[in-house]
Amino acid sequence: MKLLEYEGKEIFEKYNIPISARLGIIKMGEDAKSIGLKNGQCIIKAQVLAGGRGKAGGVKLAKTKEEAYEIIENMLGMKIATHQTHGKTLIVKEVLIEEAANINREIYISIVMDRKEATPMIVASAEGGTSIEELAKTKPELIIKTPVDINTGVQDFQARELAFALNIPAKNFREFTALIKNLAELFKDYDASLVEINPLIITAEGKLIALDSKIVTDNNALFRHKDLQAKEDHEASEIEKEAKEIGINYIGLDGNIGCMVNGAGLAMATLDTVKLAGGNAANFLDVGGGANVEQITKAFQIILKDKKVKAVLVNIFGGIMKCDDIASGIVQATKKVDLNVPLIVRLEGTRVKEGKQILLDSGIKITQADSLWEAARKAVKSI
Amino acid sequence: MSILLNKDSRMIVQGFTGAQGTFHAKLCMEYHKNIVAGVTPGKGGSKHLNIPVFNTVKEAVKKTNADSSLIFVPPPYAADSILEAAHAGIEVIICITEGIPVIDMVKVKKQLNIMKNAGKKINLIGPNCPGVITPEECKAGIMPGYIHKKGPIGIISRSGTLTYEAVWQLTQANIGQSTVIGIGGDPIQGMNFVDALKMFHEDNETKAVVMIGEIGGSAEEDAAAFIKEKMDKPVFSFIAGKTAPPGRTMGHAGAIVEGNSGTHALKIEALKNAGVTIVENLSEMGKVVKTNLKITAN
């Protein structure tokens, strides 16, 4: 789960990680003036899950409160596309208004779950503000990595080493070592996979402030985080959320061939095969291991909600589930949903012959295929 | 020879009496009689599926000499079950459970490494995996048994049904398998590709390896480095997720492209460099392996 900047900062506050004073949050449809700004400079930030929003007009400085209200009005509903949104545009639904800070220095700090080392890893650089991926490409020697022991947290010596390596001024030394220890605690307590402060600034007045926040948490651990469960998933689309509620793993894509597959790996491979056959998948959909009538019916309903869909490809490998049961499920499901696009089915595995016969005898217009490749080609051709 | 499991493996099932445990243990027992006991805390002393149930793994090992374990325990308690098995002296631990928090697995891995460094022999497979099968000898997982056939190909994969697809194509082409290992789709897991490749490399019965990877992480790149340096057996590979959009998790928690790491292109490049035969079209897996093995045999 990815948290918005202000949600992350609320957690930062609990862990004594210094942030700019919050002047308010305005959601779409709310009156900007309701936060009653005082005169003076403030910063207005679009709350979207996209790095690089500053360059796309999602972060603005206001010199007066009148100017601030105007910026807020304009920013709400604005569309933002950055290098991190991968061609999609996001609509700004909330803005955060904060006190402006006088930046003297920018530092990069994050903790990320390092898969290879199987440990949380602190990744830091004395040169913050820019994208860490860019820095990794151009100046990898400026990136410092320190593993965090999951049981004991950041040791004092590690925090000191890091502070020296980042040239933290003597005045901020203790403040910094406390911050890095707290950040690691937060990472562990919230089952995070990423916690990032970019930038961590030292102000002209000599104060440390986390100017931005990025927190990504582990969905597997949601069961032990009641506070996160209550939060809205800002990344998933409406269809994706609906699918999730009924235990179907669905991700919307840009193509027009709806796909229903059992198993995540096979589902990914099916999308690849559709592409190889000259088409584009409209979605990733894993019906799971069960794949009974109810799940298959729901999966059809979910797929057909996307109006781009011009054909549906079903690719099921019946292992423990038998193909004849799956075929009956498909027949019953198609009767329940109003299917008015071509349906291509590829069944393989246990009792496949019986399964194919059931589809044939059903009287429903179904194009059958013997291999995934044949199914993909037929689906592409049917459009 | 096969790796990890054979006809003499003595297996227990943790989470034996639950719905998943019962269903799959039954199928494993029908495939081959390797399961000697089950463990469910609080149900010790009873019998389930005609075999004894114990309260602890320690007790089960003591009474039955079990050497391997299959875990179906729900996610909040599964990490603890892995450690229980390891501490009881189980050497091959196969965790099927999907949805274990990543931080729990970090703790498990740390513990297991300490135990391994102290000389204990432990192989963890999974979590979130279909399990391991040595065809016609031992089935330890949720894969359909009948699609497999005994033979010379070792298979390693991060995915379930995708593996069945590949195995089925090989079996249809009359090419059997030595051992099939699903290492699972989680970001932090027990056995990785390199560990499995090492075992297949040393196994006399295995003549070639099929490796089924997916986007995310660097397991395929690490495997490529190992293959380049050490392997002389032919390796075939299919990598899923070529068309997956970056930044989104495709079902498996581990299958995600973040920034420039874990991309399909980088993995294919590394594998090609190591001399691995890339299967671009999944439907041609059986055909490609068959054609290439004939050439090698000549």
XYZ file of C-alpha atoms in Angstrom:
681
model
C 0.000 0.000 0.000
C 1.326 3.410 -0.953
C 0.596 6.340 1.344
C 0.142 9.959 0.311
C 2.681 12.508 1.514
C 0.498 13.863 4.306
C -0.457 10.361 5.502
C 3.233 9.503 5.680
C 3.987 12.719 7.540
C 1.322 11.929 10.126
C 3.294 8.758 10.840
C 6.585 10.719 10.815
C 5.153 12.965 13.507
C 4.441 9.967 15.757
C 8.102 8.963 15.429
C 9.457 12.439 16.194
C 10.709 12.942 12.669
C 10.585 16.736 12.164
C 8.260 18.004 9.429
C 7.084 21.444 8.260
C 4.108 22.868 10.106
C 0.900 21.766 8.409
C -1.505 24.613 7.635
C -4.238 22.406 6.235
C -5.506 19.836 3.785
C -8.164 20.662 1.194
C -10.041 17.965 -0.681
C -11.844 18.386 -3.967
C -15.164 20.128 -3.403
C -14.099 21.759 -0.138
C -13.771 25.505 0.298
C -10.088 26.478 0.314
C -10.785 29.442 2.590
C -12.078 27.111 5.309
C -8.505 26.571 6.531
C -8.197 30.286 7.385
C -4.627 30.958 6.259
C -2.709 33.795 7.870
C -0.687 36.095 5.680
C 2.796 35.036 4.721
C 4.464 32.454 2.517
C 3.194 28.924 2.252
C 3.703 25.940 0.019
C 0.892 24.038 -1.734
C 1.501 20.419 -2.681
C -0.618 18.104 -4.831
C -1.250 14.814 -3.004
C -0.662 12.278 -5.748
C 1.406 9.093 -5.847
C 3.987 10.331 -8.332
C 7.571 11.383 -7.947
C 8.589 14.412 -9.976
C 5.280 16.195 -9.374
C 7.130 19.491 -8.717
C 8.208 19.761 -12.343
C 4.639 18.945 -13.441
C 3.244 21.923 -11.475
C 2.192 19.945 -8.418
C 4.219 21.971 -5.900
C 3.807 25.748 -5.694
C 4.894 28.561 -3.437
C 2.379 31.282 -2.502
C 3.505 34.651 -1.165
C 0.137 35.781 0.172
C -2.977 34.000 1.410
C -4.992 35.274 -1.575
C -2.448 33.774 -3.917
C -2.535 30.539 -1.889
C -6.312 30.198 -2.196
C -6.067 30.750 -5.927
C -3.352 28.115 -6.320
C -5.358 25.620 -4.243
C -8.469 26.151 -6.411
C -6.430 25.650 -9.576
C -4.496 22.663 -8.327
C -7.523 20.637 -7.255
C -8.733 18.642 -10.242
C -5.509 19.295 -12.123
C -4.077 16.421 -14.161
C -0.519 15.359 -13.447
C 1.720 13.114 -15.521
C 5.378 12.560 -14.612
C 8.092 10.072 -15.528
C 6.845 7.925 -12.641
C 3.210 7.697 -13.802
C 4.179 5.742 -16.927
C 1.992 7.527 -19.437
C -1.038 7.717 -17.153
C -2.427 10.976 -15.822
C -3.426 11.350 -12.193
C -6.094 13.764 -10.999
C -5.275 15.865 -7.949
C -7.995 15.214 -5.386
C -6.279 16.588 -2.293
C -3.708 19.277 -1.583
C -1.472 19.786 1.418
C -0.644 23.317 2.573
C 2.494 23.756 4.658
C 4.715 26.489 6.000
C 7.450 27.290 3.475
C 11.009 26.393 4.470
C 14.325 28.101 3.657
C 16.409 25.304 2.220
C 20.130 25.402 2.843
C 21.009 21.789 2.048
C 19.208 18.733 0.676
C 19.982 15.158 1.710
C 18.499 11.865 0.516
C 17.512 9.196 3.059
C 15.519 6.035 2.601
C 15.115 2.557 3.999
C 14.211 -0.115 1.506
C 13.657 -3.859 1.808
C 16.714 -5.351 0.120
C 15.562 -8.658 -1.364
C 18.985 -10.039 -2.122
C 20.404 -9.382 1.339
C 17.046 -10.157 2.997
C 17.306 -7.101 5.220
C 16.074 -3.529 5.461
C 18.788 -1.329 3.940
C 19.421 2.366 4.588
C 20.182 4.120 1.315
C 21.476 7.668 1.689
C 23.216 10.384 -0.229
C 24.599 13.796 0.689
C 23.079 14.985 -2.580
C 19.328 14.951 -2.106
C 16.486 16.576 -3.935
C 16.958 14.757 -7.202
C 15.810 11.261 -8.115
C 17.884 8.540 -6.518
C 17.628 6.449 -9.684
C 19.266 9.260 -11.615
C 21.994 9.549 -8.988
C 22.560 5.780 -9.057
C 23.213 6.068 -12.778
C 25.380 9.174 -12.823
C 27.201 9.183 -9.477
C 26.811 5.760 -7.808
C 29.811 6.505 -5.577
C 27.727 9.106 -3.744
C 25.216 6.514 -2.535
C 25.795 5.040 0.909
C 24.211 1.733 1.971
C 23.886 0.406 5.514
C 21.965 -2.740 6.509
C 19.615 -2.565 9.498
C 19.367 -5.567 11.806
C 15.686 -6.477 11.980
C 15.926 -7.477 15.634
C 18.165 -4.781 17.104
C 17.557 -1.774 14.834
C 20.130 0.858 13.906
C 23.180 0.777 16.177
C 24.680 4.029 17.491
C 27.888 3.471 15.550
C 25.946 2.966 12.326
C 24.046 6.215 12.848
C 27.350 8.014 13.577
C 29.033 6.539 10.502
C 26.140 7.674 8.394
C 26.119 11.178 9.881
C 29.839 11.590 9.185
C 29.525 10.205 5.680
C 26.724 12.656 4.927
C 28.628 15.627 6.433
C 25.895 16.397 8.924
C 26.900 19.584 10.801
C 27.917 19.124 14.456
C 24.887 21.145 15.514
C 22.466 18.658 13.916
C 24.427 15.501 14.688
C 22.339 14.138 17.551
C 19.126 15.214 15.911
C 20.143 13.252 12.808
C 21.212 10.064 14.586
C 17.904 10.044 16.466
C 16.030 10.573 13.201
C 17.647 7.650 11.436
C 16.977 5.338 14.376
C 13.350 6.434 14.509
C 12.959 5.961 10.785
C 14.147 2.358 11.104
C 11.714 1.768 13.986
C 8.907 3.135 11.846
C 9.928 0.860 8.976
C 9.706 -2.201 11.185
C 6.578 -1.204 13.121
C 4.601 -0.475 9.961
C 5.848 -3.457 7.946
C 7.148 -1.052 5.315
C 8.879 -2.040 2.113
C 10.015 1.542 1.515
C 10.295 4.663 3.652
C 11.829 7.628 1.889
C 12.635 11.222 2.815
C 13.605 13.143 -0.274
C 14.718 15.646 0.556
C 15.696 15.798 4.176
C 16.701 19.433 4.462
C 18.817 21.594 6.681
C 17.139 24.998 6.789
C 18.856 28.362 6.690
C 18.041 28.518 10.398
C 19.945 25.245 10.902
C 16.982 22.918 11.474
C 16.481 19.389 10.087
C 13.137 18.891 8.316
C 11.691 15.994 6.330
C 10.299 17.988 3.430
C 8.587 15.052 1.721
C 7.518 11.558 2.703
C 7.048 8.342 0.814
C 5.873 5.225 2.596
C 5.025 1.910 0.937
C 3.798 -0.902 3.180
C 3.604 -4.668 2.749
C 0.082 -5.790 1.803
C 0.734 -9.200 3.361
C 1.053 -7.544 6.762
C -2.168 -5.517 6.552
C -3.874 -7.939 8.940
C -1.858 -6.536 11.847
C -2.300 -2.843 10.973
C -5.815 -1.686 11.742
C -4.914 1.958 11.045
C -3.672 1.146 7.532
C -6.689 -1.049 6.789
C -8.876 1.985 7.393
C -7.009 4.049 4.794
C -8.078 4.346 1.195
C -5.967 2.569 -1.418
C -5.002 5.546 -3.614
C -3.335 3.448 -6.267
C -6.055 0.975 -7.202
C -8.815 1.920 -9.644
C -12.474 1.356 -8.739
C -12.628 -1.939 -10.679
C -9.406 -3.123 -9.036
C -10.796 -2.415 -5.572
C -14.016 -4.245 -6.364
C -12.090 -7.264 -7.666
C -9.935 -7.331 -4.560
C -12.984 -7.443 -2.297
C -14.141 -10.668 -3.921
C -10.708 -12.252 -3.877
C -9.766 -11.687 -7.512
C -6.422 -10.209 -8.445
C -7.110 -7.697 -11.237
C -5.000 -4.934 -12.761
C -6.375 -2.787 -15.567
C -4.219 -2.332 -18.676
C -4.558 -0.384 -21.923
C -5.434 -3.066 -24.498
C -8.752 -4.549 -25.622
C -8.444 -8.302 -25.007
C -9.842 -9.212 -21.606
C -7.931 -12.067 -19.978
C -8.971 -14.602 -17.343
C -6.243 -16.944 -16.123
C -5.583 -19.119 -13.081
C -2.283 -18.332 -11.389
C -0.258 -15.110 -11.395
C 2.709 -16.403 -13.387
C 0.546 -17.943 -16.098
C -1.550 -14.761 -16.180
C 1.566 -12.678 -16.824
C 2.729 -15.134 -19.491
C -0.719 -14.935 -21.130
C -0.415 -11.144 -21.466
C 3.008 -11.628 -23.025
C 1.642 -14.204 -25.469
C -1.222 -11.908 -26.513
C 1.361 -9.233 -27.285
C 3.484 -11.735 -29.209
C 0.394 -12.587 -31.270
C -0.014 -8.914 -32.185
C -2.664 -7.876 -29.665
C -2.856 -6.035 -26.355
C -4.378 -7.298 -23.133
C -6.993 -5.200 -21.357
C -6.133 -6.591 -17.963
C -4.205 -8.929 -15.732
C -6.611 -11.249 -13.937
C -5.813 -14.191 -11.706
C -8.970 -16.092 -10.672
C -6.941 -18.034 -8.118
C -6.621 -21.742 -7.544
C -10.299 -22.396 -6.810
C -11.808 -21.143 -10.061
C -15.378 -22.261 -9.271
C -18.600 -21.070 -10.958
C -18.961 -18.122 -8.601
C -15.385 -16.895 -9.087
C -15.562 -17.346 -12.858
C -18.874 -15.441 -13.027
C -17.393 -12.615 -10.959
C -14.272 -12.583 -13.095
C -16.368 -12.203 -16.280
C -18.333 -9.361 -14.678
C -15.136 -7.579 -13.668
C -13.536 -7.978 -17.108
C -16.639 -6.713 -18.924
C -16.840 -3.565 -16.784
C -13.966 -2.277 -18.874
C -15.699 -0.949 -21.980
C -12.490 -1.222 -24.034
C -12.814 -5.016 -23.998
C -13.564 -6.389 -27.483
C -12.855 -10.080 -26.825
C -12.309 -12.303 -23.799
C -9.575 -14.924 -23.608
C -9.845 -17.584 -20.909
C -6.696 -19.585 -20.225
C -7.053 -22.176 -17.497
C -4.647 -24.929 -16.581
C -6.743 -27.433 -14.682
C -4.493 -29.076 -12.179
C -6.213 -29.950 -8.964
C -9.352 -28.349 -10.439
C -10.704 -30.507 -13.226
C -11.328 -29.103 -16.694
C -14.894 -30.436 -16.869
C -15.775 -28.557 -13.673
C -14.163 -25.430 -15.050
C -16.010 -25.819 -18.356
C -19.347 -26.120 -16.525
C -18.376 -23.003 -14.603
C -17.680 -21.100 -17.810
C -21.002 -22.226 -19.344
C -23.015 -21.198 -16.278
C -21.143 -17.935 -15.915
C -21.694 -16.893 -19.536
C -25.423 -17.454 -19.019
C -25.382 -15.105 -16.031
C -23.439 -12.291 -17.667
C -24.394 -10.542 -20.850
C -21.472 -11.587 -23.004
C -21.597 -9.864 -26.376
C -17.948 -10.081 -27.387
C -16.114 -13.127 -28.808
C -15.072 -15.666 -26.169
C -11.932 -17.726 -26.716
C -11.241 -20.556 -24.298
C -8.140 -22.616 -23.883
C -8.396 -25.442 -21.375
C -5.576 -27.790 -20.515
C -4.913 -30.359 -17.841
C -7.037 -32.855 -15.906
C -10.087 -34.191 -17.845
C -9.521 -31.740 -20.679
C -11.388 -33.870 -23.234
C -14.558 -33.897 -21.134
C -14.185 -30.174 -20.509
C -13.954 -29.344 -24.194
C -17.010 -31.514 -24.922
C -19.049 -29.607 -22.336
C -18.145 -26.309 -24.005
C -19.007 -27.768 -27.406
C -22.375 -29.132 -26.236
C -23.378 -25.934 -24.437
C -24.598 -24.209 -27.584
C -22.781 -21.049 -26.517
C -20.595 -19.472 -29.145
C -17.137 -20.283 -27.853
C -13.956 -20.483 -29.882
C -11.755 -23.203 -28.459
C -7.999 -23.449 -28.757
C -5.531 -26.238 -28.063
C -2.591 -24.109 -27.020
C -2.060 -20.716 -25.450
C -0.469 -19.508 -28.670
C -3.464 -20.604 -30.742
C -5.829 -18.978 -28.233
C -3.935 -15.697 -28.355
C -3.913 -15.657 -32.153
C -7.612 -16.432 -32.342
C -8.388 -13.701 -29.814
C -6.399 -11.126 -31.783
C -8.080 -12.210 -35.024
C -11.569 -12.017 -33.523
C -11.410 -8.262 -33.017
C 19.152 -39.661 -8.144
C 16.940 -36.666 -7.749
C 17.347 -33.648 -5.539
C 15.751 -32.703 -2.199
C 13.175 -35.527 -2.117
C 12.956 -39.162 -3.207
C 10.875 -42.294 -2.596
C 12.403 -42.727 0.876
C 11.573 -39.202 2.080
C 9.668 -39.197 5.371
C 7.445 -36.183 5.429
C 5.213 -34.456 7.964
C 2.480 -31.912 7.242
C 2.218 -28.813 9.461
C -1.295 -27.408 9.529
C -2.410 -30.976 8.761
C -6.006 -30.886 9.979
C -6.996 -27.571 8.322
C -8.986 -27.540 5.066
C -5.981 -26.880 2.806
C -3.699 -29.222 4.731
C -6.213 -32.068 4.633
C -7.084 -31.645 0.952
C -3.525 -31.534 -0.314
C -2.025 -34.043 2.141
C -4.553 -36.558 0.831
C -3.477 -35.971 -2.777
C 0.205 -36.229 -1.816
C -0.478 -39.521 -0.024
C -2.314 -40.880 -3.057
C 0.681 -39.990 -5.238
C 3.226 -41.752 -3.047
C 3.268 -42.855 0.563
C 5.797 -40.386 1.944
C 3.707 -38.664 4.610
C 4.310 -40.227 8.009
C 2.600 -37.782 10.372
C 0.836 -34.475 10.771
C 1.260 -31.637 13.245
C -1.557 -29.472 14.607
C -1.062 -27.949 18.073
C -3.843 -29.168 20.371
C -4.782 -32.183 18.279
C -1.873 -34.412 19.272
C -2.724 -38.034 19.999
C -5.507 -38.211 17.425
C -5.460 -39.684 13.942
C -6.259 -37.877 10.707
C -6.324 -39.485 7.251
C -5.245 -42.648 9.072
C -1.910 -41.279 10.256
C -0.897 -39.909 13.663
C -1.196 -36.227 14.595
C 1.311 -34.610 16.988
C 1.220 -31.353 18.943
C 4.771 -30.351 18.053
C 7.195 -30.977 15.218
C 9.798 -32.032 17.777
C 7.573 -34.859 18.974
C 6.681 -35.880 15.409
C 10.351 -36.095 14.438
C 11.204 -38.092 17.548
C 8.452 -40.631 16.943
C 8.608 -40.943 13.151
C 12.140 -39.975 12.062
C 10.680 -37.442 9.650
C 13.209 -35.563 7.496
C 10.979 -33.189 5.542
C 7.953 -30.995 6.201
C 5.155 -29.491 4.146
C 3.588 -26.349 5.663
C -0.026 -25.178 5.150
C -0.232 -22.997 8.277
C -2.063 -19.611 7.803
C 0.111 -16.510 7.134
C 0.209 -14.961 10.639
C 1.683 -18.176 12.113
C 3.584 -19.666 9.161
C 6.960 -18.037 9.879
C 6.916 -19.576 13.342
C 6.100 -22.968 11.829
C 9.139 -22.771 9.569
C 11.371 -22.087 12.566
C 9.716 -24.867 14.554
C 10.543 -27.333 11.776
C 14.140 -26.099 11.504
C 14.724 -26.355 15.251
C 13.294 -29.876 15.294
C 15.947 -30.980 12.808
C 13.858 -31.112 9.623
C 16.185 -30.743 6.628
C 13.776 -29.992 3.792
C 11.082 -27.460 4.711
C 8.505 -26.640 2.060
C 6.217 -23.726 2.885
C 3.148 -23.449 0.643
C 1.483 -20.616 2.616
C 0.791 -17.469 0.601
C 0.772 -14.027 2.209
C 3.448 -14.176 4.933
C 4.578 -10.647 5.888
C 7.984 -9.884 4.372
C 9.461 -8.775 7.702
C 8.561 -12.156 9.212
C 10.559 -13.803 6.445
C 13.519 -11.471 7.108
C 13.546 -12.758 10.682
C 13.207 -16.382 9.552
C 16.073 -16.068 7.081
C 18.306 -14.510 9.708
C 17.601 -17.351 12.132
C 18.086 -20.040 9.490
C 21.400 -18.520 8.448
C 22.636 -18.607 12.037
C 21.616 -22.275 12.277
C 23.213 -23.130 8.935
C 26.442 -21.406 9.957
C 26.419 -23.574 13.063
C 26.435 -26.637 10.811
C 22.729 -27.521 10.533
C 21.497 -28.755 7.192
C 18.353 -26.840 6.229
C 16.723 -26.259 2.859
C 13.716 -23.957 2.929
C 11.585 -23.878 -0.211
C 9.031 -21.076 -0.496
C 6.963 -19.535 0.961
C 4.113 -18.871 -1.497
C 5.140 -21.749 -3.738
C 3.604 -24.847 -5.322
C 6.176 -27.095 -3.625
C 8.568 -29.773 -4.859
C 7.960 -32.994 -6.754
C 10.273 -35.827 -7.707
C 8.096 -37.576 -10.278
C 6.934 -41.067 -9.385
C 8.729 -40.856 -6.004
C 7.488 -38.004 -3.849
C 4.999 -35.164 -4.224
C 5.331 -32.391 -1.656
C 3.019 -29.610 -2.729
C -0.138 -28.547 -4.492
C 0.884 -29.410 -8.063
C -1.196 -31.961 -9.985
C 0.854 -35.151 -9.819
C -0.220 -36.821 -13.062
C 1.215 -34.122 -15.386
C 4.734 -35.150 -14.372
C 6.897 -37.946 -15.708
C 10.221 -39.258 -14.481
C 13.164 -38.168 -16.582
C 16.293 -36.044 -17.079
C 15.070 -32.415 -16.866
C 15.385 -30.385 -13.683
C 12.851 -27.558 -13.397
C 12.981 -24.453 -11.218
C 10.265 -21.830 -11.208
C 8.899 -18.795 -9.387
C 5.330 -19.601 -10.379
C 2.722 -22.367 -9.990
C 0.411 -22.820 -12.972
C 3.139 -21.502 -15.268
C 5.290 -24.422 -14.131
C 2.471 -26.897 -14.745
C 2.182 -25.506 -18.267
C 5.900 -26.089 -18.922
C 5.952 -29.512 -17.258
C 2.886 -30.613 -19.222
C 4.460 -29.575 -22.517
C 7.598 -31.571 -21.685
C 5.621 -34.616 -20.608
C 3.523 -34.399 -23.795
C 6.789 -34.304 -25.768
C 7.826 -37.438 -23.868
C 10.527 -35.631 -21.897
C 10.498 -36.450 -18.195
C 11.672 -34.488 -15.151
C 14.153 -35.326 -12.400
C 12.810 -32.910 -9.790
C 10.517 -29.887 -10.174
C 10.962 -27.079 -7.667
C 8.654 -24.103 -7.248
C 10.725 -21.582 -5.292
C 7.784 -19.203 -4.999
C 6.847 -15.654 -5.867
C 7.698 -13.770 -2.681
C 10.420 -11.108 -2.427
C 12.227 -12.928 0.374
C 12.350 -16.674 0.134
C 14.339 -19.729 1.108
C 15.970 -21.516 -1.783
C 16.777 -19.307 -4.787
C 17.616 -20.130 -8.395
C 21.342 -20.396 -7.722
C 20.854 -22.849 -4.821
C 18.675 -25.052 -7.027
C 21.006 -24.789 -10.023
C 23.925 -25.918 -7.853
C 21.970 -29.023 -6.836
C 20.932 -29.841 -10.399
C 24.501 -29.226 -11.536
C 25.719 -31.903 -9.129
C 22.872 -34.345 -9.749
C 23.830 -37.135 -12.161
C 20.296 -37.850 -13.224
C 19.632 -34.267 -14.331
C 20.866 -33.686 -17.880
C 19.386 -30.232 -18.534
C 17.538 -27.531 -16.607
C 14.463 -25.439 -17.395
C 14.310 -22.199 -15.418
C 11.059 -20.242 -15.348
C 11.524 -16.753 -14.037
C 9.550 -13.553 -13.931
C 10.109 -9.812 -13.661
C 11.264 -8.282 -10.366
C 14.318 -8.784 -8.180
C 17.639 -10.067 -9.452
C 17.359 -13.845 -9.025
C 17.578 -14.484 -12.777
C 20.640 -12.251 -13.134
C 22.347 -14.091 -10.257
C 21.425 -17.393 -11.882
C 22.929 -16.189 -15.166
C 26.222 -15.395 -13.428
C 26.308 -18.871 -11.864
C 25.442 -20.603 -15.148
C 28.137 -18.687 -16.997
C 30.769 -19.624 -14.470
C 29.854 -23.167 -13.437
C 27.239 -24.966 -15.495
C 27.945 -27.120 -18.496
C 24.468 -28.711 -18.637
C 22.103 -26.977 -21.073
C 19.722 -24.451 -19.484
C 16.451 -23.260 -21.037
C 14.545 -20.278 -19.747
C 11.246 -18.452 -20.068
C 10.769 -15.147 -18.232
C 7.192 -13.958 -17.671
C 6.158 -10.308 -17.472
C 7.602 -8.786 -20.640
C 4.489 -6.636 -21.055
C 3.828 -5.894 -17.362
C 3.624 -2.170 -16.540
C 6.338 -0.861 -14.174
C 5.498 -0.111 -10.568
C 2.579 -2.544 -10.324
C 2.706 -5.867 -8.506
C 1.555 -8.632 -10.827
C -0.005 -11.074 -8.411
C 3.234 -12.232 -6.813
C 4.604 -9.748 -4.316
C 8.012 -10.276 -5.861
C 6.956 -9.635 -9.466
C 7.390 -5.897 -9.718
C 9.599 -3.695 -11.821
C 10.968 -0.863 -9.685
C 12.913 1.864 -11.462
C 15.430 0.175 -13.715
C 15.751 -3.028 -11.737
C 14.009 -6.306 -12.364
C 13.099 -5.618 -15.993
C 12.462 -8.380 -18.501
C 15.046 -7.002 -20.929
C 17.894 -7.047 -18.374
C 17.128 -10.620 -17.346
C 16.988 -11.905 -20.928
C 20.251 -10.136 -21.735
C 22.031 -11.648 -18.736
C 20.733 -15.150 -19.499
C 21.598 -14.960 -23.193
C 25.087 -13.854 -22.207
C 25.418 -16.940 -20.058
C 24.543 -19.200 -22.978
C 21.005 -19.979 -21.834
C 18.479 -20.864 -24.558
C 15.622 -18.367 -24.260
C 12.102 -19.569 -24.997
C 10.247 -16.435 -26.161
C 6.923 -18.111 -26.799
C 5.765 -20.153 -23.809
C 3.753 -22.475 -26.067
C 7.005 -23.619 -27.661
C 8.737 -24.733 -24.456
C 8.309 -28.452 -25.165
C 9.356 -28.101 -28.786
C 12.451 -26.004 -28.057
C 13.721 -28.336 -25.339
C 13.124 -31.394 -27.522
C 14.881 -29.950 -30.578
C 17.863 -28.663 -28.624
C 18.383 -31.818 -26.616
C 18.531 -33.847 -29.808
C 21.213 -31.541 -31.141
C 23.188 -31.840 -27.907
C 22.877 -35.622 -27.983
C 24.370 -35.712 -31.453
